[in-house]
Tab-separated table of C-alpha atoms in Angstrom:
chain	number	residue	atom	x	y	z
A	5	UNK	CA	-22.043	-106.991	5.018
A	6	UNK	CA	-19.482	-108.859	7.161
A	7	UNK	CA	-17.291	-105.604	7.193
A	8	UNK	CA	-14.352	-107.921	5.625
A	9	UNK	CA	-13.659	-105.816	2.211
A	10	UNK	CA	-12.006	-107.601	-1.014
A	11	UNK	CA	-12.086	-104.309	-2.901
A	12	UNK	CA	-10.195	-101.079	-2.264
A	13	UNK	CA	-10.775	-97.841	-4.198
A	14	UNK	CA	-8.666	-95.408	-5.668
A	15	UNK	CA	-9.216	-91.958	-6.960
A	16	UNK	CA	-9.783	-92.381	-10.515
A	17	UNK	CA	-12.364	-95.234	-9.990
A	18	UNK	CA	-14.020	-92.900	-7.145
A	19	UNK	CA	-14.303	-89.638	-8.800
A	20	UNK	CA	-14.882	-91.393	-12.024
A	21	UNK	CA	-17.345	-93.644	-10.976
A	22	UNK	CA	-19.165	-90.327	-9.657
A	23	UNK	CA	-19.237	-89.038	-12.840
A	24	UNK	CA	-20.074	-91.707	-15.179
A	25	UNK	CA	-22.501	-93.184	-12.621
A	26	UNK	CA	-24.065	-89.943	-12.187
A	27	UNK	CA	-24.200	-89.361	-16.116
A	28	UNK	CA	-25.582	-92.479	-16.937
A	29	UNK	CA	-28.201	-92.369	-13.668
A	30	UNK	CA	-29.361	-89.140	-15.059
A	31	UNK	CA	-30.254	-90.062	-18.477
A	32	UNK	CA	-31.690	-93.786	-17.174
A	33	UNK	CA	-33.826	-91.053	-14.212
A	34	UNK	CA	-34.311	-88.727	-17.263
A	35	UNK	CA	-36.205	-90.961	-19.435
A	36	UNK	CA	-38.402	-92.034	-16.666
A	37	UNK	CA	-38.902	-88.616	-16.467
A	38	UNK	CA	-39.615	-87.657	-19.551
A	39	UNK	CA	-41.762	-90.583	-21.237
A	40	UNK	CA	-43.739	-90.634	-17.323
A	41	UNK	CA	-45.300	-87.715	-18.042
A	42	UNK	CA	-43.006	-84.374	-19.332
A	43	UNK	CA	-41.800	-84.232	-16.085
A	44	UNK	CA	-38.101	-83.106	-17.230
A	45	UNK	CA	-39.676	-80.041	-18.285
A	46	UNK	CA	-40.093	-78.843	-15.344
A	47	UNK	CA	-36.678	-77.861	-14.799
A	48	UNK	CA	-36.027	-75.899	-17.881
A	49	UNK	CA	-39.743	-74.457	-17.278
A	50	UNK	CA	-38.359	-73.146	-14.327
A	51	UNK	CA	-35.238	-71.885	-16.056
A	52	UNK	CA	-36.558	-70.299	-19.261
A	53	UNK	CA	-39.835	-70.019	-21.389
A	54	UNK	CA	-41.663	-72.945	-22.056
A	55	UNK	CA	-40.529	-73.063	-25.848
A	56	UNK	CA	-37.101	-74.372	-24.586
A	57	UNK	CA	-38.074	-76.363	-21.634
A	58	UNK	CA	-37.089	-79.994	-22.449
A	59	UNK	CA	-33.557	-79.169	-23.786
A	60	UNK	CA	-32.920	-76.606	-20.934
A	61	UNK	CA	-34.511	-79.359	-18.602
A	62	UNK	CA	-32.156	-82.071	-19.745
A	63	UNK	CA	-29.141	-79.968	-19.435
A	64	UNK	CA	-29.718	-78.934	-16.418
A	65	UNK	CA	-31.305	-82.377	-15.521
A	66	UNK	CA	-28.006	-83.779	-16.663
A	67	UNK	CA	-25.959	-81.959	-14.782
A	68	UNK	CA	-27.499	-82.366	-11.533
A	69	UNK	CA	-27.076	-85.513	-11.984
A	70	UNK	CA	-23.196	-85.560	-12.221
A	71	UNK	CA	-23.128	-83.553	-9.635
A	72	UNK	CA	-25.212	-85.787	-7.435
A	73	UNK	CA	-22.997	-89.033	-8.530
A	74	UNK	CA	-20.004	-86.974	-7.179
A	75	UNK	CA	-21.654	-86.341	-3.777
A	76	UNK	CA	-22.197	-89.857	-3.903
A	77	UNK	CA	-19.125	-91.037	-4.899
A	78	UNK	CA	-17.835	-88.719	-1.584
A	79	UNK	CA	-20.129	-90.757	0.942
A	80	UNK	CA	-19.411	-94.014	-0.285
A	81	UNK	CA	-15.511	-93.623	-0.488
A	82	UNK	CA	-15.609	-92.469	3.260
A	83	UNK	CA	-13.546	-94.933	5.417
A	84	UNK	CA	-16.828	-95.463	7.577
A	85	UNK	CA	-19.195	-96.186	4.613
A	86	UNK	CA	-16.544	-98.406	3.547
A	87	UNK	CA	-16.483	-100.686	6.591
A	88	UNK	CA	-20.427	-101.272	5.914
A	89	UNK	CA	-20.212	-102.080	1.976
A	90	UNK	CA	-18.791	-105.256	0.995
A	91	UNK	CA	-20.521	-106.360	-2.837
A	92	UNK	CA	-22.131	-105.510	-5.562
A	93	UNK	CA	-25.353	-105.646	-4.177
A	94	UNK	CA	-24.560	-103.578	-0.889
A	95	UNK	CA	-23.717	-100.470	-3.494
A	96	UNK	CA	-26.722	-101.206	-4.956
A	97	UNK	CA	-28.515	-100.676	-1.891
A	98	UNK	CA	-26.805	-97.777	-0.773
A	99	UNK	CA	-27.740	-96.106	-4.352
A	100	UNK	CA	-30.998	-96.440	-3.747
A	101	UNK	CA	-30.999	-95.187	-0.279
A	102	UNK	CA	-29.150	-92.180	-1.816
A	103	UNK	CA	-31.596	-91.809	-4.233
A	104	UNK	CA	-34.601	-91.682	-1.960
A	105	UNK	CA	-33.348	-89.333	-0.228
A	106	UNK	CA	-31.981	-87.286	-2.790
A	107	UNK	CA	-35.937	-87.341	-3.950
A	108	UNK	CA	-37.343	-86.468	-1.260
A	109	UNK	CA	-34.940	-83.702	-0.482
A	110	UNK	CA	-35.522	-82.924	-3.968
A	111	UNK	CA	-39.556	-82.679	-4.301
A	112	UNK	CA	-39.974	-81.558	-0.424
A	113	UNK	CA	-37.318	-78.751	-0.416
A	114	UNK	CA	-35.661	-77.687	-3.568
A	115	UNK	CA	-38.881	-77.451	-6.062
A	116	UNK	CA	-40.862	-75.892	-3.913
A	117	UNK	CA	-38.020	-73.315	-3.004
A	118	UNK	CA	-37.272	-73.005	-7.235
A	119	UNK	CA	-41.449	-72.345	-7.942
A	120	UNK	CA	-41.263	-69.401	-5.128
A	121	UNK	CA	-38.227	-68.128	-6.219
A	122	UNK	CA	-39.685	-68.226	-9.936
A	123	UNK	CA	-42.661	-66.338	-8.683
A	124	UNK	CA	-44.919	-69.321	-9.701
A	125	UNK	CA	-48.055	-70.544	-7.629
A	126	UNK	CA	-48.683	-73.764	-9.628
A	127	UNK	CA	-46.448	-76.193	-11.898
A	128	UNK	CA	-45.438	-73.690	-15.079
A	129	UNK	CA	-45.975	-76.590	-17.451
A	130	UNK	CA	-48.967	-78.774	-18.042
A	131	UNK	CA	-46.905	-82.070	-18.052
A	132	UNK	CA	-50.002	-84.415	-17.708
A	133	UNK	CA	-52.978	-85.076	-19.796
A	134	UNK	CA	-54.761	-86.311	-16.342
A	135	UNK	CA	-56.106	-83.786	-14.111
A	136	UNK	CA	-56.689	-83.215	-10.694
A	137	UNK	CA	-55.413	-85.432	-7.817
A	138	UNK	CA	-55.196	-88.358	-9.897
A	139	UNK	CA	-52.269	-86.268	-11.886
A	140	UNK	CA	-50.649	-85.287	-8.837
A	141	UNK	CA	-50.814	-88.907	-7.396
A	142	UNK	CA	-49.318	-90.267	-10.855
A	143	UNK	CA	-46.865	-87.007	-11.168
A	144	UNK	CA	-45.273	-88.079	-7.816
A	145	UNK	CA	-45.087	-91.748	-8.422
A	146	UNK	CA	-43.030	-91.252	-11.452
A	147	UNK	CA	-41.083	-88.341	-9.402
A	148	UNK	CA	-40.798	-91.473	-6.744
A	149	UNK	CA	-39.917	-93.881	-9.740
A	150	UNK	CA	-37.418	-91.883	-11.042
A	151	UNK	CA	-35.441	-91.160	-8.262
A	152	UNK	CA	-34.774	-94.975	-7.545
A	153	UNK	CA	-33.484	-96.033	-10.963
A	154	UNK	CA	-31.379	-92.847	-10.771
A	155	UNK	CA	-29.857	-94.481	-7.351
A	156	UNK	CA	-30.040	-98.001	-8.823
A	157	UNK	CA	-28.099	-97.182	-11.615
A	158	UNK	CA	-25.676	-95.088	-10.199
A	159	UNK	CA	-25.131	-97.532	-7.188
A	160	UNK	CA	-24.430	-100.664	-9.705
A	161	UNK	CA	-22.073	-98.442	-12.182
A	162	UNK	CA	-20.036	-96.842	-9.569
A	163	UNK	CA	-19.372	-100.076	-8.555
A	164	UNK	CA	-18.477	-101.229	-11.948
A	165	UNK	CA	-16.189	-98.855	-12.791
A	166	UNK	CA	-14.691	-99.845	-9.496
A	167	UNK	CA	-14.347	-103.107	-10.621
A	168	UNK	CA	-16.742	-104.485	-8.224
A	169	UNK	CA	-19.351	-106.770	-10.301
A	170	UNK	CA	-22.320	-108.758	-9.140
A	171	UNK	CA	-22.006	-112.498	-7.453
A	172	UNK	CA	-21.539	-114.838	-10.727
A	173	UNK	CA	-19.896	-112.171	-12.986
A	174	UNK	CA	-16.231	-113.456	-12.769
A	175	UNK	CA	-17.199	-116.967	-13.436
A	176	UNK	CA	-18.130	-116.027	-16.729
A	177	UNK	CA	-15.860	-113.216	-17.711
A	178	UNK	CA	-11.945	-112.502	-16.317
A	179	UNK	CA	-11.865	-109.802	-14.056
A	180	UNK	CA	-9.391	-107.641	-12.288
């Protein structure tokens, strides 16, 4: 990060890369979700009876996540953040910052505040087939796991769509 950019952004890639990276984030995070254990259920279990769960989940899963990619989109198109962030790679790295933070903001403050407000004591869904503190452990690891490739992913497509590709790329293909 030498501070000497060879990229500039412009509105359209910025607020489009926020929304397409967050998009595509979310259903990449969803899956994880989803397959690791049910956990996208827990959104729409929040939301709605348990019947509808997983399509409330996703929807509101989904977007979330849009809205997420645009607050990230926000940070990294500041003039500051844009002294630091040079490649591919740096946006890479500053998606996964974002989302570790977004998850533990997420699973520290804003579930616990959504199960009080819901007037629930414990998770409304049984999501795992393991009980105990082995399920919790596992439950937060793919909470964890989840929340990285939704910051890996978003990092490496908003800078895609900003026409910022990884070291080797424009050997092998023309590019802007």
């Amino acid at each position: 990060m030498s501070g000497d950019n060879t990229h500039s952004l412009d509105g359209v890639g910025v607020w489009g890369g926020g929304v397409t990276g967050g998009l595509i984030a979310g259903i990449a995070m969803g899956l994880v979700l989803h397959f690791g254990g049910n956990q996208i259920e827990l959104l729409g279990g929040l939301a709605t009876d348990p019947g509808t769960a997983v399509g409330v989940g996703w929807t509101i899963h989904l977007m979330l996540s849009i809205a997420f990619g645009l607050l990230f989109a926000a940070i990294s198109s500041r003039a500051a953040v844009q002294q630091l962030v040079d490649d591919f790679s740096d946006y890479v790295v500053m998606g996964l910052a974002f989302g570790s933070v977004l998850g533990l903001f997420a699973g520290g403050v804003l579930f616990p505040l959504a199960m009080e407000r819901a007037d629930v004591a414990a998770l409304p869904v049984p999501f795992l087939p393991i009980s105990g503190t082995t399920g919790e452990l596992v439950s937060a690891l793919v909470f964890g796991l989840g929340h990285l490739v939704y910051g890996l992913v978003l990092g490496a497509v908003f800078a895609t769509v900003n026409g910022i590709t990884p070291r080797g790329v424009r050997d092998f293909a023309a590019i802007r």
